[in-house]
């Protein structure tokens, strides 16, 4: 429970996929939950750049090994929040493998498949319309 935002952890045989990270105020709660269930994250996928979905991201990347971070395709000029700029600065350190969400792209952990079914490249002012949509299949 990360309040208003979203944070979903999918685990399979000890490997983890984290989708969103809640807000800045609930990032520590998200990290504590992830710590109980998955020591490392194969994939960390952010659906869209609202604080209640990715504000807790800095807490996750500070405390876990993350193999790949998948971010939505966004027009960064639409986002002026200080928390977002701080986060993007920390990600640009080169420490993380970053990838932009792309429709049709799939990621695998054994027989778990995560497929991006929409990577909205919306150009309007509503940030929710930049959301990445995923389909997770098992077996």
Short mmCIF file of C-alpha atoms in Angstrom, two decimals:
data_model
loop_
_atom_site.label_atom_id
_atom_site.label_comp_id
_atom_site.label_asym_id
_atom_site.label_seq_id
_atom_site.Cartn_x
_atom_site.Cartn_y
_atom_site.Cartn_z
CA UNK A 1 0.00 0.00 0.00
CA UNK A 2 1.65 3.20 -1.19
CA UNK A 3 -1.36 5.44 -0.75
CA UNK A 4 -2.84 7.05 -3.84
CA UNK A 5 -0.10 5.87 -6.21
CA UNK A 6 0.87 2.52 -7.61
CA UNK A 7 3.60 0.02 -6.86
CA UNK A 8 3.44 -3.62 -7.97
CA UNK A 9 6.06 -6.28 -7.32
CA UNK A 10 6.05 -9.47 -9.40
CA UNK A 11 8.41 -12.22 -8.26
CA UNK A 12 9.39 -15.49 -9.83
CA UNK A 13 11.98 -17.86 -8.36
CA UNK A 14 13.65 -15.05 -6.44
CA UNK A 15 13.80 -12.59 -9.34
CA UNK A 16 11.78 -9.39 -9.17
CA UNK A 17 9.99 -7.03 -11.51
CA UNK A 18 8.86 -3.77 -9.95
CA UNK A 19 6.23 -1.68 -11.70
CA UNK A 20 6.12 1.86 -10.33
CA UNK A 21 7.34 2.85 -6.87
CA UNK A 22 4.67 4.95 -5.21
CA UNK A 23 5.38 8.50 -4.10
CA UNK A 24 8.34 10.12 -2.37
CA UNK A 25 6.66 9.81 1.04
CA UNK A 26 5.93 6.10 0.57
CA UNK A 27 9.15 5.08 -1.21
CA UNK A 28 10.64 3.69 2.00
CA UNK A 29 7.55 1.51 2.54
CA UNK A 30 7.86 0.21 -1.02
CA UNK A 31 11.57 -0.54 -0.53
CA UNK A 32 10.89 -2.43 2.71
CA UNK A 33 8.29 -4.59 0.96
CA UNK A 34 10.59 -5.31 -1.99
CA UNK A 35 13.40 -6.21 0.44
CA UNK A 36 11.20 -8.90 2.02
CA UNK A 37 10.43 -10.56 -1.32
CA UNK A 38 13.22 -9.97 -3.83
CA UNK A 39 16.88 -9.13 -3.14
CA UNK A 40 17.45 -7.86 -6.68
CA UNK A 41 15.26 -6.44 -9.40
CA UNK A 42 15.68 -7.68 -12.94
CA UNK A 43 13.39 -4.96 -14.25
CA UNK A 44 12.06 -1.73 -12.81
CA UNK A 45 9.32 -0.35 -15.04
CA UNK A 46 7.80 3.10 -14.62
CA UNK A 47 4.41 3.59 -16.27
CA UNK A 48 4.28 7.39 -16.29
CA UNK A 49 6.01 10.36 -14.68
CA UNK A 50 3.61 11.36 -11.92
CA UNK A 51 5.00 11.65 -8.40
CA UNK A 52 2.64 9.00 -7.02
CA UNK A 53 4.02 6.44 -9.50
CA UNK A 54 7.72 7.26 -9.63
CA UNK A 55 8.41 9.54 -6.65
CA UNK A 56 9.61 6.55 -4.61
CA UNK A 57 11.99 5.48 -7.35
CA UNK A 58 15.04 7.10 -5.74
CA UNK A 59 14.50 5.00 -2.59
CA UNK A 60 14.45 1.82 -4.71
CA UNK A 61 17.54 2.59 -6.80
CA UNK A 62 19.46 3.61 -3.67
CA UNK A 63 18.76 0.31 -1.92
CA UNK A 64 18.62 -2.39 -4.60
CA UNK A 65 20.57 -3.76 -7.50
CA UNK A 66 18.41 -3.00 -10.53
CA UNK A 67 19.45 -4.65 -13.79
CA UNK A 68 17.28 -2.57 -16.16
CA UNK A 69 15.07 0.49 -15.74
CA UNK A 70 12.35 0.99 -18.34
CA UNK A 71 10.94 4.50 -18.56
CA UNK A 72 8.03 5.87 -20.58
CA UNK A 73 8.66 7.97 -23.64
CA UNK A 74 7.88 11.51 -22.50
CA UNK A 75 8.31 15.10 -23.48
CA UNK A 76 10.36 16.22 -20.49
CA UNK A 77 9.53 19.86 -21.11
CA UNK A 78 6.05 19.06 -19.73
CA UNK A 79 7.50 18.14 -16.33
CA UNK A 80 8.84 20.92 -14.12
CA UNK A 81 8.75 19.22 -10.72
CA UNK A 82 12.00 19.42 -8.73
CA UNK A 83 11.71 15.80 -7.53
CA UNK A 84 11.61 14.66 -11.18
CA UNK A 85 14.67 16.67 -12.17
CA UNK A 86 16.63 15.31 -9.17
CA UNK A 87 15.66 11.77 -10.10
CA UNK A 88 16.62 12.19 -13.76
CA UNK A 89 19.99 13.63 -12.68
CA UNK A 90 20.67 10.57 -10.52
CA UNK A 91 19.70 8.21 -13.35
CA UNK A 92 22.03 9.94 -15.80
CA UNK A 93 25.06 8.84 -13.75
CA UNK A 94 25.57 5.88 -16.08
CA UNK A 95 25.16 3.42 -13.21
CA UNK A 96 21.87 2.13 -14.58
CA UNK A 97 20.88 0.47 -17.81
CA UNK A 98 18.04 2.64 -19.04
CA UNK A 99 15.60 1.86 -21.80
CA UNK A 100 12.59 3.70 -23.19
CA UNK A 101 9.37 1.69 -23.30
CA UNK A 102 8.59 0.56 -26.82
CA UNK A 103 5.37 -1.07 -28.01
CA UNK A 104 5.90 -4.77 -28.75
CA UNK A 105 9.07 -5.07 -26.66
CA UNK A 106 9.12 -8.09 -24.35
CA UNK A 107 11.11 -8.89 -21.24
CA UNK A 108 11.49 -12.36 -19.74
CA UNK A 109 12.27 -14.01 -16.45
CA UNK A 110 12.13 -17.74 -17.20
CA UNK A 111 8.55 -18.36 -18.34
CA UNK A 112 7.22 -14.98 -17.18
CA UNK A 113 6.78 -12.57 -20.08
CA UNK A 114 6.22 -8.84 -19.74
CA UNK A 115 5.07 -7.30 -23.01
CA UNK A 116 4.61 -3.60 -23.63
CA UNK A 117 1.29 -3.32 -25.41
CA UNK A 118 1.16 0.47 -25.50
CA UNK A 119 3.82 3.15 -25.24
CA UNK A 120 1.70 6.21 -25.73
CA UNK A 121 3.74 9.03 -27.17
CA UNK A 122 0.98 11.49 -26.44
CA UNK A 123 1.90 15.12 -26.99
CA UNK A 124 -0.79 16.79 -24.86
CA UNK A 125 -0.53 18.24 -21.38
CA UNK A 126 -2.09 15.33 -19.42
CA UNK A 127 0.84 13.27 -18.14
CA UNK A 128 -1.46 10.26 -17.51
CA UNK A 129 -1.73 9.94 -21.28
CA UNK A 130 1.97 9.03 -21.47
CA UNK A 131 1.29 5.77 -19.63
CA UNK A 132 3.01 2.56 -20.60
CA UNK A 133 0.60 -0.40 -20.61
CA UNK A 134 1.94 -3.90 -19.86
CA UNK A 135 0.67 -7.43 -20.20
CA UNK A 136 2.24 -10.05 -17.94
CA UNK A 137 1.90 -13.71 -18.91
CA UNK A 138 3.07 -16.77 -17.03
CA UNK A 139 3.49 -20.17 -18.64
#
